[in-house]
Amino acid sequence: MFVHIYNLNGTTLSEKCVCEHLGQLTDCSFSPDGQYLVACDSNRKVILYKVPEFQ
């Protein structure tokens, strides 16, 4: 399973990166300051990504 990250520029949507997960994504959220994205999957694995690198 993958988390796909997109950029939206006006009406143009373009894929920025793809982040791999072991199970189906069950939840994701950005931090209030927009610097981090946290995603969890059905295997109860939680991954914290740093924006804009998503690593």
Backbone as a printed PyTorch tensor [residue, N CA C, xyz], in Angstrom:
tensor([[[  0.8400,  -1.1800,   0.0000],
         [  0.0000,   0.0000,   0.0000],
         [  0.8840,   1.2420,   0.0000]],

        [[  0.3410,   2.3070,  -0.5190],
         [  1.1270,   3.5250,  -0.6740],
         [  0.3300,   4.7510,  -0.2580]],

        [[  1.0510,   5.7650,   0.1940],
         [  0.4960,   7.0940,   0.4270],
         [  0.9830,   7.9430,  -0.7310]],

        [[  0.0680,   8.5150,  -1.4860],
         [  0.4260,   9.3690,  -2.6230],
         [  0.2840,  10.8270,  -2.1850]],

        [[  1.3320,  11.6090,  -2.4040],
         [  1.3460,  13.0230,  -2.0560],
         [  1.2790,  13.8250,  -3.3530]],

        [[  0.3430,  14.7760,  -3.4040],
         [  0.1320,  15.5800,  -4.6080],
         [  0.3140,  17.0610,  -4.3160]],

        [[  0.6900,  17.8050,  -5.3340],
         [  0.7090,  19.2670,  -5.3090],
         [ -0.4960,  19.7670,  -6.0780]],

        [[ -1.1310,  20.7980,  -5.5720],
         [ -2.2350,  21.4410,  -6.2790],
         [ -1.8160,  22.8670,  -6.5790]],

        [[ -1.7070,  23.1920,  -7.8640],
         [ -1.3370,  24.5270,  -8.3130],
         [ -2.4520,  25.0470,  -9.2050]],

        [[ -3.3030,  25.8770,  -8.6420],
         [ -4.4810,  26.3450,  -9.3820],
         [ -5.4220,  25.1810,  -9.6130]],

        [[ -5.5930,  24.7840, -10.8630],
         [ -6.4430,  23.6280, -11.1890],
         [ -5.6220,  22.4230, -11.6320]],

        [[ -4.2900,  22.5120, -11.4980],
         [ -3.4080,  21.4270, -11.9210],
         [ -2.9590,  20.6020, -10.7210]],

        [[ -3.2050,  19.3020, -10.7920],
         [ -2.8190,  18.3660,  -9.7420],
         [ -1.6650,  17.5200, -10.2620]],

        [[ -0.5410,  17.5060,  -9.5240],
         [  0.6120,  16.7120,  -9.9520],
         [  1.1440,  15.9180,  -8.7620]],

        [[  1.5510,  14.6770,  -9.0280],
         [  2.0620,  13.8220,  -7.9680],
         [  3.4530,  14.2800,  -7.5440]],

        [[  3.6550,  14.4240,  -6.2340],
         [  4.9440,  14.8530,  -5.6970],
         [  5.7900,  13.6480,  -5.3060]],

        [[  5.2140,  12.6880,  -4.5710],
         [  5.9650,  11.5010,  -4.1720],
         [  5.0070,  10.4010,  -3.7350]],

        [[  5.5600,   9.2030,  -3.5830],
         [  4.8010,   8.0390,  -3.1330],
         [  5.5470,   7.4550,  -1.9330]],

        [[  4.8460,   7.2670,  -0.8170],
         [  5.4320,   6.7180,   0.4040],
         [  4.8070,   5.3480,   0.6590]],

        [[  5.6420,   4.3410,   0.9030],
         [  5.1580,   2.9680,   1.0370],
         [  4.7400,   2.6460,   2.4740]],

        [[  3.6280,   1.9150,   2.6070],
         [  3.1410,   1.3760,   3.8740],
         [  2.9260,  -0.1170,   3.7020]],

        [[  2.9480,  -0.8670,   4.8070],
         [  2.7850,  -2.3190,   4.7400],
         [  1.3310,  -2.7510,   4.6550]],

        [[  0.4200,  -1.9380,   5.1600],
         [ -1.0000,  -2.2840,   5.1410],
         [ -1.8310,  -1.1460,   4.5850]],

        [[ -3.1490,  -1.3480,   4.6090],
         [ -4.0560,  -0.3080,   4.1290],
         [ -4.0030,   0.8880,   5.0630]],

        [[ -3.9840,   2.0800,   4.4910],
         [ -3.9520,   3.3090,   5.2650],
         [ -5.2720,   3.4770,   6.0080]],

        [[ -5.2020,   3.7140,   7.3190],
         [ -6.4110,   3.8840,   8.1160],
         [ -6.6260,   5.3170,   8.5660]],

        [[ -5.5380,   6.1100,   8.6310],
         [ -5.6750,   7.4900,   9.0740],
         [ -4.4150,   8.2670,   8.7060]],

        [[ -4.5670,   9.5560,   8.4970],
         [ -3.4160,  10.4290,   8.2910],
         [ -3.7950,  11.8440,   8.6900]],

        [[ -2.7810,  12.6140,   9.0820],
         [ -3.0380,  13.9730,   9.5260],
         [ -1.7600,  14.8010,   9.4300]],

        [[ -1.9130,  16.0820,   9.0940],
         [ -0.8000,  17.0180,   9.1130],
         [ -0.7160,  17.6530,  10.4940]],

        [[  0.5020,  17.9970,  10.9150],
         [  0.6790,  18.7290,  12.1670],
         [  0.1110,  20.1330,  11.9950]],

        [[ -0.2700,  20.8020,  13.1000],
         [ -0.8460,  22.1570,  12.9890],
         [  0.0610,  23.1500,  12.2690]],

        [[  1.3860,  22.9830,  12.3790],
         [  2.3000,  23.9120,  11.7090],
         [  2.6150,  23.4950,  10.2790]],

        [[  2.0700,  22.3430,   9.8170],
         [  2.2630,  21.8900,   8.4500],
         [  3.6340,  21.3120,   8.1530]],

        [[  4.4490,  21.0620,   9.1800],
         [  5.8040,  20.5600,   8.9550],
         [  5.8820,  19.0430,   8.9230]],

        [[  4.8390,  18.3520,   9.4090],
         [  4.8730,  16.8920,   9.4830],
         [  3.5480,  16.2850,   9.0200]],

        [[  3.6490,  15.0800,   8.4840],
         [  2.4780,  14.2680,   8.1420],
         [  2.6470,  12.9490,   8.8700]],

        [[  1.6230,  12.5090,   9.5930],
         [  1.6540,  11.2120,  10.2460],
         [  0.6080,  10.3380,   9.5600]],

        [[  0.9880,   9.0870,   9.2790],
         [  0.0760,   8.1500,   8.6230],
         [  0.1590,   6.8140,   9.3440]],

        [[ -0.9920,   6.1570,   9.5350],
         [ -0.9850,   4.8360,  10.1610],
         [ -1.7480,   3.8630,   9.2650]],

        [[ -1.3710,   2.5880,   9.3920],
         [ -1.9780,   1.5810,   8.5280],
         [ -2.6580,   0.4930,   9.3500]],

        [[ -3.2830,  -0.4500,   8.6670],
         [ -4.0550,  -1.5010,   9.3130],
         [ -3.1930,  -2.4580,  10.1290]],

        [[ -1.8770,  -2.4140,   9.9290],
         [ -0.9540,  -3.2170,  10.7300],
         [ -0.5150,  -2.4810,  11.9910]],

        [[ -1.1510,  -1.3350,  12.2610],
         [ -0.8730,  -0.4920,  13.4180],
         [  0.5240,   0.1230,  13.3660]],

        [[  1.0430,   0.2840,  12.1550],
         [  2.3300,   0.9480,  11.9630],
         [  2.0750,   2.4310,  11.7420]],

        [[  2.7790,   3.2710,  12.4930],
         [  2.6440,   4.7190,  12.3830],
         [  3.9650,   5.2680,  11.8510]],

        [[  3.8800,   6.0770,  10.7930],
         [  5.0760,   6.6810,  10.2060],
         [  4.9060,   8.2000,  10.2190]],

        [[  5.9420,   8.8690,  10.6800],
         [  5.9730,  10.3210,  10.7060],
         [  6.8570,  10.7930,   9.5600]],

        [[  6.3110,  11.6140,   8.6680],
         [  7.0490,  12.1510,   7.5270],
         [  7.3090,  13.6300,   7.7550]],

        [[  8.5060,  14.0750,   7.3690],
         [  8.8250,  15.4990,   7.4330],
         [  8.4880,  16.1420,   6.0940]],

        [[  7.6940,  17.1900,   6.1260],
         [  7.2870,  17.9220,   4.9250],
         [  8.3720,  18.9580,   4.6450]],

        [[  8.8040,  19.2660,   3.4660],
         [  8.2990,  18.8080,   2.1810],
         [  9.0320,  17.5960,   1.6270]],

        [[ 10.0210,  17.0420,   2.3510],
         [ 10.7790,  15.9070,   1.8120],
         [  9.9970,  14.5960,   1.8520]],

        [[  9.0590,  14.4570,   2.8080],
         [  8.2870,  13.2320,   3.0310],
         [  9.2070,  12.0410,   3.2200]],

        [[ 10.1960,  12.2070,   4.0960],
         [ 11.1280,  11.1330,   4.4470],
         [ 11.0830,  10.9170,   5.9440]]])
